[in-house]
Amino acid sequence: MRSYGQYCSVAKALDVIGARWNLLIVRELVLRGPLRYTDLMAGLPGIATNLLSERLHDLEQAGVVTREAAPPPIATTVFDLTERGRQLDQIVRALGEWGVPLMVEPARDDEFRSDWLSFPVSLFFTREAPAGPPVAIELRTGDHPMTIETADGAVRTRSGAADEPDLVLTGDPQPILGLLSGYLEPAEARDRGVQVEGDLDILDRLRPQAAVTAR
Amino acid sequence: MRSYGQYCSVAKALDVIGARWNLLIVRELVLRGPLRYTDLMAGLPGIATNLLSERLHDLEQAGVVTREAAPPPIATTVFDLTERGRQLDQIVRALGEWGVPLMVEPARDDEFRSDWLSFPVSLFFTREAPAGPPVAIELRTGDHPMTIETADGAVRTRSGAADEPDLVLTGDPQPILGLLSGYLEPAEARDRGVQVEGDLDILDRLRPQAAVTAR
DNA sequence: CGGCATCCTCTTTGATACTG
DNA sequence: CAGTATCAAAGAGGATGCCG
């Protein structure tokens, strides 16, 4: 991408990570950790293979991404963020939070990957785990299950199923997010095809006090 | 710009503000407040006039920017951020902070506007004003003077000259930033053409304790 | 002068095919 | 698996024209 040619730190940052796809590549590495080329392709539906290749070289050059030939038994190239790249976490996260209101509109033909749920979920729920017994919520939507759980005093989202979920939500991502955010009533979510197994009241325990009182 | 077509809040955010120039338009409005078309052109060296026009319409459509026909005596259109646009402040700021290390390399042919100093300066200095007498530092570089001062218990940067500056720095932006950050010694800054009037020790008072002890 | 619209050229993107 | 090669279409940049 052509430089903005401005001696401004915002413009300089955008010179490095402002080109199309760059921040989404960073998103994948932030959410999923070190990845192979094909994993990146799978997490970035819509990108052309030549562009991913070119962008990875650019980001490597800029000191944002590392490319490492993993030893056997992996025997493939693995891409990861550098320390400097990891500092982009806050920018991707801020974008993810700003974009949450844009998820209310139905998805239509949008592609979806389960890992992308992390940003909205972290916005809806408290950072710190509430007092009381631990919580585990399993979301069955997208390409693989995701679990929201309390651990070490924090609320975290991770890939994979829960061992003993208190609540399992199955369906399309949009109504599930509506339910998690409190934007949709349980009855509406069910109308939109969400299957609920377990205790929905548990969601209130994870929400910031302000949101709870607002209901 | 073509949509990423991903049901992800980061991708949705980038669908709205990811196109080239968009975040720099927001930067101008964040830093300088409501602006006329020509003010925006002046603050965005390198943008083509058709692109600025197009982007302003896009951002207006997206609910990020408002366009208001100001009443006489201004008698012109004034562009400003909506509430939603103002929330982009944190993203622009995060980008500005991430980009500061990229300002170390000399600017060469880069364009420069004084207002852009705000982001680096806010990173170098404490947010809260230190105990003791108030501080005012005037920076004479770029198209107009800027003042860093303590007011209401905070350290702020604003456009314009200081009434009774404790320190005045005149010269190119790069060595001035080096001096403010502590990256350049005063002697080096002088070698690079910075003229110093007043008390340089005042900078230490504004820096986070960690940085002070590190020297 | 402020706020564009048009025209033209050049670069970047996206889709697809192909390769070590 | 991890790319490179090719090519049509879209977008960016620059110059200039228009209109209140």
Short mmCIF file of C-alpha atoms (C1' of nucleotides) in Angstrom, two decimals:
data_model
loop_
_atom_site.label_atom_id
_atom_site.label_comp_id
_atom_site.label_asym_id
_atom_site.label_seq_id
_atom_site.Cartn_x
_atom_site.Cartn_y
_atom_site.Cartn_z
CA MET A 1 0.00 0.00 0.00
CA ARG A 2 1.16 3.47 -0.77
CA SER A 3 2.33 5.43 2.27
CA TYR A 4 0.24 8.34 3.45
CA GLY A 5 3.43 10.39 3.60
CA GLN A 6 2.42 12.07 6.84
CA TYR A 7 4.66 12.47 9.87
CA CYS A 8 1.87 11.37 12.21
CA SER A 9 1.85 8.27 14.35
CA VAL A 10 -1.68 7.32 13.30
CA ALA A 11 -0.75 7.56 9.62
CA LYS A 12 2.49 5.63 10.26
CA ALA A 13 0.54 2.88 12.01
CA LEU A 14 -1.87 2.70 9.08
CA ASP A 15 1.05 2.59 6.66
CA VAL A 16 1.97 -0.72 8.31
CA ILE A 17 -1.36 -2.34 9.17
CA GLY A 18 -3.91 -0.25 7.27
CA ALA A 19 -3.93 -2.24 4.04
CA ARG A 20 -6.95 -4.39 3.36
CA TRP A 21 -6.91 -7.76 5.21
CA ASN A 22 -3.93 -6.91 7.42
CA LEU A 23 -5.90 -6.38 10.62
CA LEU A 24 -8.00 -9.47 9.96
CA ILE A 25 -4.83 -11.54 9.63
CA VAL A 26 -3.80 -10.12 13.00
CA ARG A 27 -7.27 -10.94 14.35
CA GLU A 28 -6.84 -14.60 13.43
CA LEU A 29 -3.45 -14.80 15.12
CA VAL A 30 -4.71 -12.96 18.20
CA LEU A 31 -7.72 -15.23 18.55
CA ARG A 32 -6.21 -18.55 17.57
CA GLY A 33 -2.48 -18.29 18.22
CA PRO A 34 0.20 -19.57 15.83
CA LEU A 35 -1.29 -20.83 12.56
CA ARG A 36 -0.36 -22.50 9.32
CA TYR A 37 -1.03 -20.89 5.97
CA THR A 38 -4.07 -23.06 5.33
CA ASP A 39 -5.46 -22.33 8.78
CA LEU A 40 -5.23 -18.65 7.97
CA MET A 41 -6.95 -19.18 4.64
CA ALA A 42 -9.77 -21.02 6.42
CA GLY A 43 -10.17 -18.23 8.98
CA LEU A 44 -10.17 -15.50 6.34
CA PRO A 45 -12.96 -16.45 3.94
CA GLY A 46 -12.87 -14.19 0.92
CA ILE A 47 -9.14 -13.52 0.80
CA ALA A 48 -7.32 -14.43 -2.38
CA THR A 49 -4.38 -16.72 -1.86
CA ASN A 50 -1.96 -14.36 -3.58
CA LEU A 51 -3.04 -11.56 -1.26
CA LEU A 52 -2.58 -13.64 1.88
CA SER A 53 0.87 -14.59 0.70
CA GLU A 54 1.78 -11.00 -0.10
CA ARG A 55 0.38 -9.62 3.15
CA LEU A 56 2.23 -12.19 5.24
CA HIS A 57 5.49 -11.14 3.61
CA ASP A 58 4.66 -7.47 4.21
CA LEU A 59 3.81 -8.06 7.85
CA GLU A 60 6.92 -10.16 8.34
CA GLN A 61 8.99 -7.36 6.82
CA ALA A 62 7.31 -4.85 9.13
CA GLY A 63 8.13 -6.89 12.21
CA VAL A 64 4.54 -7.79 13.02
CA VAL A 65 4.53 -11.46 12.06
CA THR A 66 7.09 -14.25 12.28
CA ARG A 67 7.37 -17.16 9.90
CA GLU A 68 8.92 -20.28 11.36
CA ALA A 69 9.62 -23.64 9.81
CA ALA A 70 8.24 -25.87 12.52
CA PRO A 71 10.26 -29.05 13.16
CA PRO A 72 8.79 -32.50 12.59
CA PRO A 73 6.23 -33.88 13.24
CA ILE A 74 4.54 -30.62 12.16
CA ALA A 75 6.92 -30.09 9.24
CA THR A 76 5.31 -26.95 7.95
CA THR A 77 5.56 -23.20 8.19
CA VAL A 78 3.91 -21.63 11.20
CA PHE A 79 2.96 -17.95 11.37
CA ASP A 80 2.77 -16.08 14.64
CA LEU A 81 2.75 -12.54 15.99
CA THR A 82 5.91 -10.85 17.20
CA GLU A 83 5.86 -8.98 20.49
CA ARG A 84 5.12 -5.84 18.52
CA GLY A 85 2.35 -7.62 16.67
CA ARG A 86 0.85 -8.77 19.92
CA GLN A 87 0.52 -5.13 20.93
CA LEU A 88 -2.01 -4.76 18.13
CA ASP A 89 -4.32 -6.83 20.30
CA GLN A 90 -5.79 -3.70 21.87
CA ILE A 91 -6.51 -2.16 18.47
CA VAL A 92 -8.21 -5.28 17.13
CA ARG A 93 -10.15 -5.54 20.38
CA ALA A 94 -11.24 -1.89 20.22
CA LEU A 95 -12.38 -2.40 16.63
CA GLY A 96 -14.21 -5.54 17.67
CA GLU A 97 -16.06 -3.70 20.39
CA TRP A 98 -16.92 -0.75 18.16
CA GLY A 99 -18.26 -3.15 15.57
CA VAL A 100 -20.58 -5.09 17.88
CA PRO A 101 -23.61 -2.84 17.19
CA LEU A 102 -23.18 -3.67 13.52
CA MET A 103 -23.85 -7.34 14.29
CA VAL A 104 -27.47 -6.68 15.13
CA GLU A 105 -28.44 -6.63 11.48
CA PRO A 106 -28.95 -10.15 10.17
CA ALA A 107 -25.91 -11.79 8.68
CA ARG A 108 -27.44 -12.81 5.33
CA ASP A 109 -24.68 -14.35 3.24
CA ASP A 110 -21.86 -13.54 5.63
CA GLU A 111 -19.32 -16.19 6.37
CA PHE A 112 -18.93 -17.13 10.01
CA ARG A 113 -16.29 -18.74 12.22
CA SER A 114 -16.92 -19.61 15.83
CA ASP A 115 -13.73 -17.97 17.07
CA TRP A 116 -15.05 -14.55 16.07
CA LEU A 117 -17.59 -14.69 18.89
CA SER A 118 -14.91 -13.76 21.42
CA PHE A 119 -15.09 -10.02 20.88
CA PRO A 120 -18.83 -9.56 21.29
CA VAL A 121 -18.95 -11.95 24.23
CA SER A 122 -16.17 -10.12 26.06
CA LEU A 123 -18.18 -6.93 25.66
CA PHE A 124 -21.45 -8.34 26.99
CA PHE A 125 -20.06 -10.00 30.08
CA THR A 126 -18.02 -8.81 33.01
CA ARG A 127 -14.30 -9.27 32.92
CA GLU A 128 -14.18 -10.68 36.41
CA ALA A 129 -16.01 -13.81 37.41
CA PRO A 130 -18.93 -13.27 39.78
CA ALA A 131 -18.99 -14.76 43.26
CA GLY A 132 -20.58 -18.16 43.58
CA PRO A 133 -20.10 -21.47 41.78
CA PRO A 134 -18.16 -21.57 38.48
CA VAL A 135 -20.05 -21.16 35.23
CA ALA A 136 -19.69 -22.91 31.88
CA ILE A 137 -21.74 -22.06 28.79
CA GLU A 138 -21.33 -23.97 25.57
CA LEU A 139 -22.19 -22.33 22.26
CA ARG A 140 -22.92 -24.69 19.39
CA THR A 141 -22.81 -22.54 16.29
CA GLY A 142 -20.39 -22.12 13.42
CA ASP A 143 -17.58 -24.53 12.62
CA HIS A 144 -16.90 -25.75 16.16
CA PRO A 145 -18.26 -25.31 19.69
CA MET A 146 -17.09 -22.48 21.92
CA THR A 147 -17.14 -22.33 25.69
CA ILE A 148 -17.60 -19.33 27.94
CA GLU A 149 -16.42 -20.14 31.43
CA THR A 150 -15.15 -18.69 34.66
CA ALA A 151 -11.62 -19.65 35.57
CA ASP A 152 -9.07 -18.05 37.91
CA GLY A 153 -11.53 -15.32 38.78
CA ALA A 154 -12.01 -14.25 35.15
CA VAL A 155 -14.62 -14.82 32.45
CA ARG A 156 -12.98 -16.35 29.40
CA THR A 157 -14.02 -17.57 25.98
CA ARG A 158 -12.20 -20.49 24.41
CA SER A 159 -12.53 -22.94 21.54
CA GLY A 160 -13.98 -26.34 22.28
CA ALA A 161 -16.83 -27.95 24.15
CA ALA A 162 -17.45 -27.65 27.88
CA ASP A 163 -17.05 -30.62 30.22
CA GLU A 164 -20.17 -30.04 32.26
CA PRO A 165 -21.97 -27.04 30.77
CA ASP A 166 -24.61 -25.26 32.85
CA LEU A 167 -26.13 -23.97 29.63
CA VAL A 168 -25.90 -25.06 25.99
CA LEU A 169 -27.07 -22.78 23.18
CA THR A 170 -27.47 -24.22 19.69
CA GLY A 171 -28.47 -22.25 16.58
CA ASP A 172 -27.42 -19.38 14.36
CA PRO A 173 -24.82 -16.95 15.70
CA GLN A 174 -27.01 -13.87 15.42
CA PRO A 175 -29.86 -14.89 17.74
CA ILE A 176 -27.38 -16.54 20.10
CA LEU A 177 -25.54 -13.23 20.39
CA GLY A 178 -28.87 -11.49 20.88
CA LEU A 179 -29.63 -13.81 23.75
CA LEU A 180 -26.20 -13.41 25.33
CA SER A 181 -26.36 -9.63 25.09
CA GLY A 182 -29.88 -9.45 26.52
CA TYR A 183 -31.04 -7.77 23.33
CA LEU A 184 -33.35 -10.71 22.56
CA GLU A 185 -35.82 -12.22 25.00
CA PRO A 186 -35.55 -16.03 25.38
CA ALA A 187 -38.87 -16.48 23.60
CA GLU A 188 -37.67 -14.45 20.61
CA ALA A 189 -34.43 -16.38 20.45
CA ARG A 190 -36.37 -19.64 20.44
CA ASP A 191 -38.53 -18.30 17.63
CA ARG A 192 -35.35 -17.65 15.70
CA GLY A 193 -34.30 -21.25 16.07
CA VAL A 194 -32.09 -21.18 19.15
CA GLN A 195 -32.26 -24.36 21.20
CA VAL A 196 -31.69 -23.82 24.89
CA GLU A 197 -30.58 -26.58 27.24
CA GLY A 198 -29.98 -25.57 30.83
CA ASP A 199 -30.39 -22.48 32.94
CA LEU A 200 -30.67 -19.13 31.15
CA ASP A 201 -30.63 -17.19 34.43
CA ILE A 202 -26.94 -17.90 34.60
CA LEU A 203 -26.41 -15.20 31.95
CA ASP A 204 -27.52 -12.49 34.36
CA ARG A 205 -24.80 -13.49 36.78
CA LEU A 206 -22.14 -12.77 34.16
CA ARG A 207 -23.50 -9.43 33.07
CA PRO A 208 -22.33 -6.09 34.45
CA GLN A 209 -24.57 -4.83 37.21
CA ALA A 210 -25.68 -1.87 35.10
CA ALA A 211 -27.09 -4.13 32.41
CA VAL A 212 -28.84 -6.33 34.94
CA THR A 213 -30.61 -3.44 36.60
CA ALA A 214 -31.51 -2.04 33.19
CA ARG A 215 -33.65 -5.07 32.39
CA MET B 1 -15.05 -0.46 -0.31
CA ARG B 2 -16.22 -3.99 -0.77
CA SER B 3 -17.48 -5.68 2.40
CA TYR B 4 -15.43 -8.48 3.90
CA GLY B 5 -18.64 -10.50 4.09
CA GLN B 6 -17.76 -11.89 7.50
CA TYR B 7 -20.12 -12.03 10.46
CA CYS B 8 -17.41 -10.72 12.81
CA SER B 9 -17.46 -7.44 14.67
CA VAL B 10 -13.88 -6.59 13.67
CA ALA B 11 -14.68 -7.16 10.00
CA LYS B 12 -17.93 -5.18 10.34
CA ALA B 13 -16.04 -2.27 11.91
CA LEU B 14 -13.52 -2.36 9.08
CA ASP B 15 -16.35 -2.47 6.54
CA VAL B 16 -17.31 0.97 7.85
CA ILE B 17 -14.01 2.67 8.70
CA GLY B 18 -11.40 0.43 7.09
CA ALA B 19 -11.28 2.11 3.69
CA ARG B 20 -8.24 4.21 2.94
CA TRP B 21 -8.35 7.71 4.47
CA ASN B 22 -11.39 7.05 6.64
CA LEU B 23 -9.55 6.81 9.94
CA LEU B 24 -7.44 9.83 9.09
CA ILE B 25 -10.58 11.86 8.47
CA VAL B 26 -11.74 10.74 11.90
CA ARG B 27 -8.32 11.68 13.32
CA GLU B 28 -8.73 15.24 12.06
CA LEU B 29 -12.17 15.58 13.59
CA VAL B 30 -11.04 14.04 16.87
CA LEU B 31 -8.04 16.33 17.14
CA ARG B 32 -9.50 19.55 15.81
CA GLY B 33 -13.25 19.34 16.33
CA PRO B 34 -15.85 20.40 13.73
CA LEU B 35 -14.22 21.36 10.43
CA ARG B 36 -15.05 22.76 7.02
CA TYR B 37 -14.24 20.86 3.85
CA THR B 38 -11.17 22.96 3.14
CA ASP B 39 -9.91 22.55 6.71
CA LEU B 40 -10.13 18.79 6.21
CA MET B 41 -8.28 19.05 2.90
CA ALA B 42 -5.53 21.04 4.63
CA GLY B 43 -5.23 18.48 7.43
CA LEU B 44 -5.13 15.53 5.04
CA PRO B 45 -2.24 16.27 2.69
CA GLY B 46 -2.21 13.76 -0.14
CA ILE B 47 -5.95 13.06 -0.35
CA ALA B 48 -7.65 13.69 -3.70
CA THR B 49 -10.61 16.02 -3.46
CA ASN B 50 -12.98 13.52 -5.05
CA LEU B 51 -11.97 10.93 -2.47
CA LEU B 52 -12.54 13.26 0.46
CA SER B 53 -15.96 14.10 -0.91
CA GLU B 54 -16.83 10.45 -1.42
CA ARG B 55 -15.55 9.36 1.97
CA LEU B 56 -17.47 12.10 3.75
CA HIS B 57 -20.67 10.89 2.12
CA ASP B 58 -19.85 7.30 3.06
CA LEU B 59 -19.13 8.21 6.68
CA GLU B 60 -22.27 10.32 6.87
CA GLN B 61 -24.29 7.40 5.52
CA ALA B 62 -22.69 5.11 8.10
CA GLY B 63 -23.64 7.41 10.96
CA VAL B 64 -20.08 8.39 11.82
CA VAL B 65 -20.02 11.97 10.52
CA THR B 66 -22.61 14.75 10.42
CA ARG B 67 -22.80 17.44 7.77
CA GLU B 68 -24.41 20.67 8.88
CA ALA B 69 -25.05 23.85 6.99
CA ALA B 70 -23.76 26.35 9.49
CA PRO B 71 -25.83 29.54 9.74
CA PRO B 72 -24.37 32.94 8.83
CA PRO B 73 -21.85 34.39 9.42
CA ILE B 74 -20.08 31.09 8.73
CA ALA B 75 -22.33 30.24 5.81
CA THR B 76 -20.65 26.99 4.95
CA THR B 77 -20.92 23.28 5.59
CA VAL B 78 -19.39 22.01 8.80
CA PHE B 79 -18.45 18.37 9.32
CA ASP B 80 -18.38 16.80 12.75
CA LEU B 81 -18.40 13.40 14.42
CA THR B 82 -21.61 11.81 15.64
CA GLU B 83 -21.67 10.26 19.09
CA ARG B 84 -20.88 6.95 17.43
CA GLY B 85 -18.03 8.57 15.55
CA ARG B 86 -16.64 10.02 18.73
CA GLN B 87 -16.37 6.48 20.08
CA LEU B 88 -13.73 5.86 17.42
CA ASP B 89 -11.51 8.12 19.49
CA GLN B 90 -10.11 5.15 21.39
CA ILE B 91 -9.26 3.32 18.18
CA VAL B 92 -7.51 6.31 16.63
CA ARG B 93 -5.69 6.85 19.91
CA ALA B 94 -4.61 3.21 20.12
CA LEU B 95 -3.32 3.40 16.55
CA GLY B 96 -1.52 6.63 17.39
CA GLU B 97 0.23 5.02 20.31
CA TRP B 98 1.16 1.90 18.41
CA GLY B 99 2.61 4.08 15.66
CA VAL B 100 4.85 6.21 17.89
CA PRO B 101 7.89 3.92 17.53
CA LEU B 102 7.61 4.42 13.78
CA MET B 103 8.22 8.15 14.25
CA VAL B 104 11.83 7.58 15.30
CA GLU B 105 12.95 7.20 11.71
CA PRO B 106 13.51 10.60 10.10
CA ALA B 107 10.54 12.09 8.35
CA ARG B 108 12.19 12.88 5.00
CA ASP B 109 9.50 14.16 2.66
CA ASP B 110 6.57 13.55 4.99
CA GLU B 111 4.00 16.25 5.40
CA PHE B 112 3.48 17.49 8.91
CA ARG B 113 0.76 19.31 10.88
CA SER B 114 1.25 20.49 14.41
CA ASP B 115 -1.97 18.94 15.67
CA TRP B 116 -0.63 15.47 15.02
CA LEU B 117 1.79 15.86 17.92
CA SER B 118 -0.98 15.16 20.41
CA PHE B 119 -0.80 11.38 20.22
CA PRO B 120 2.94 10.96 20.82
CA VAL B 121 2.92 13.61 23.54
CA SER B 122 0.08 11.95 25.42
CA LEU B 123 2.10 8.73 25.37
CA PHE B 124 5.31 10.28 26.72
CA PHE B 125 3.79 12.20 29.59
CA THR B 126 1.64 11.27 32.54
CA ARG B 127 -2.08 11.73 32.24
CA GLU B 128 -2.36 13.42 35.59
CA ALA B 129 -0.56 16.65 36.39
CA PRO B 130 2.27 16.34 38.91
CA ALA B 131 2.19 18.13 42.25
CA GLY B 132 3.73 21.56 42.33
CA PRO B 133 3.34 24.68 40.20
CA PRO B 134 1.54 24.48 36.84
CA VAL B 135 3.57 23.78 33.72
CA ALA B 136 3.35 25.22 30.21
CA ILE B 137 5.53 24.10 27.31
CA GLU B 138 5.24 25.71 23.90
CA LEU B 139 6.23 23.78 20.80
CA ARG B 140 7.09 25.87 17.75
CA THR B 141 7.11 23.45 14.85
CA GLY B 142 4.83 22.80 11.93
CA ASP B 143 2.07 25.11 10.82
CA HIS B 144 1.22 26.62 14.20
CA PRO B 145 2.43 26.52 17.81
CA MET B 146 1.16 23.89 20.24
CA THR B 147 1.06 24.07 24.01
CA ILE B 148 1.43 21.27 26.52
CA GLU B 149 0.10 22.40 29.87
CA THR B 150 -1.31 21.24 33.18
CA ALA B 151 -4.87 22.28 33.86
CA ASP B 152 -7.49 20.88 36.23
CA GLY B 153 -5.08 18.24 37.43
CA ALA B 154 -4.45 16.86 33.93
CA VAL B 155 -1.73 17.20 31.30
CA ARG B 156 -3.24 18.44 28.05
CA THR B 157 -2.06 19.36 24.59
CA ARG B 158 -3.83 22.12 22.69
CA SER B 159 -3.36 24.30 19.63
CA GLY B 160 -1.96 27.76 20.11
CA ALA B 161 0.82 29.54 21.96
CA ALA B 162 1.27 29.58 25.73
CA ASP B 163 0.77 32.73 27.78
CA GLU B 164 3.81 32.35 29.98
CA PRO B 165 5.67 29.24 28.85
CA ASP B 166 8.21 27.65 31.18
CA LEU B 167 9.84 26.09 28.16
CA VAL B 168 9.78 26.84 24.43
CA LEU B 169 11.08 24.34 21.88
CA THR B 170 11.63 25.46 18.30
CA GLY B 171 12.74 23.24 15.42
CA ASP B 172 11.79 20.17 13.42
CA PRO B 173 9.16 17.85 14.86
CA GLN B 174 11.34 14.76 14.94
CA PRO B 175 14.10 15.99 17.29
CA ILE B 176 11.51 17.84 19.38
CA LEU B 177 9.66 14.56 19.89
CA GLY B 178 12.99 12.90 20.68
CA LEU B 179 13.61 15.47 23.37
CA LEU B 180 10.12 15.18 24.83
CA SER B 181 10.29 11.40 24.93
CA GLY B 182 13.72 11.36 26.51
CA TYR B 183 15.05 9.42 23.55
CA LEU B 184 17.37 12.29 22.61
CA GLU B 185 19.75 14.03 25.02
CA PRO B 186 19.45 17.84 25.04
CA ALA B 187 22.86 18.16 23.37
CA GLU B 188 21.78 15.87 20.53
CA ALA B 189 18.54 17.76 20.07
CA ARG B 190 20.46 21.01 19.83
CA ASP B 191 22.77 19.43 17.25
CA ARG B 192 19.68 18.60 15.26
CA GLY B 193 18.60 22.21 15.25
CA VAL B 194 16.27 22.40 18.23
CA GLN B 195 16.36 25.75 19.99
CA VAL B 196 15.61 25.55 23.71
CA GLU B 197 14.40 28.50 25.75
CA GLY B 198 13.63 27.81 29.39
CA ASP B 199 13.99 24.92 31.77
CA LEU B 200 14.35 21.42 30.31
CA ASP B 201 14.16 19.80 33.75
CA ILE B 202 10.46 20.51 33.69
CA LEU B 203 10.04 17.58 31.27
CA ASP B 204 11.06 15.11 33.96
CA ARG B 205 8.25 16.31 36.15
CA LEU B 206 5.70 15.33 33.49
CA ARG B 207 7.10 11.90 32.77
CA PRO B 208 5.85 8.71 34.40
CA GLN B 209 7.95 7.75 37.39
CA ALA B 210 9.21 4.62 35.66
CA ALA B 211 10.73 6.63 32.85
CA VAL B 212 12.32 9.06 35.27
CA THR B 213 13.99 6.39 37.31
CA ALA B 214 15.10 4.67 34.13
CA ARG B 215 17.32 7.62 33.20
"C1'" DC C 1 -13.75 30.54 -2.26
"C1'" DG C 2 -16.22 26.13 -0.86
"C1'" DG C 3 -17.77 21.75 -2.35
"C1'" DC C 4 -17.85 18.99 -5.20
"C1'" DA C 5 -18.23 16.09 -10.36
"C1'" DT C 6 -15.70 14.30 -14.43
"C1'" DC C 7 -12.11 12.29 -16.89
"C1'" DC C 8 -8.05 9.82 -17.25
"C1'" DT C 9 -4.22 6.87 -15.82
"C1'" DC C 10 -2.14 3.78 -12.74
"C1'" DT C 11 -2.34 0.47 -8.93
"C1'" DT C 12 -4.62 -2.92 -6.20
"C1'" DT C 13 -7.92 -6.48 -5.70
"C1'" DG C 14 -10.30 -10.79 -6.51
"C1'" DA C 15 -10.95 -14.99 -9.08
"C1'" DT C 16 -8.93 -18.73 -11.01
"C1'" DA C 17 -5.42 -21.79 -12.62
"C1'" DC C 18 -1.25 -23.89 -11.83
"C1'" DT C 19 3.23 -25.75 -9.28
"C1'" DG C 20 7.20 -27.69 -6.18
"C1'" DC D 1 0.63 -27.62 2.07
"C1'" DA D 2 2.16 -23.27 0.69
"C1'" DG D 3 2.40 -20.79 -2.22
"C1'" DT D 4 3.25 -18.24 -7.63
"C1'" DA D 5 1.17 -16.67 -12.24
"C1'" DT D 6 -2.23 -14.50 -14.88
"C1'" DC D 7 -5.80 -11.32 -15.92
"C1'" DA D 8 -10.23 -8.63 -15.66
"C1'" DA D 9 -12.46 -5.37 -12.66
"C1'" DA D 10 -12.51 -2.06 -9.08
"C1'" DG D 11 -10.42 1.68 -6.68
"C1'" DA D 12 -6.92 5.42 -5.91
"C1'" DG D 13 -4.55 9.61 -7.42
"C1'" DG D 14 -4.10 13.69 -10.21
"C1'" DA D 15 -5.82 17.36 -13.17
"C1'" DT D 16 -9.33 20.11 -14.36
"C1'" DG D 17 -14.11 21.97 -14.83
"C1'" DC D 18 -18.38 23.65 -12.79
"C1'" DC D 19 -21.64 26.19 -10.05
"C1'" DG D 20 -23.55 28.97 -6.22
#
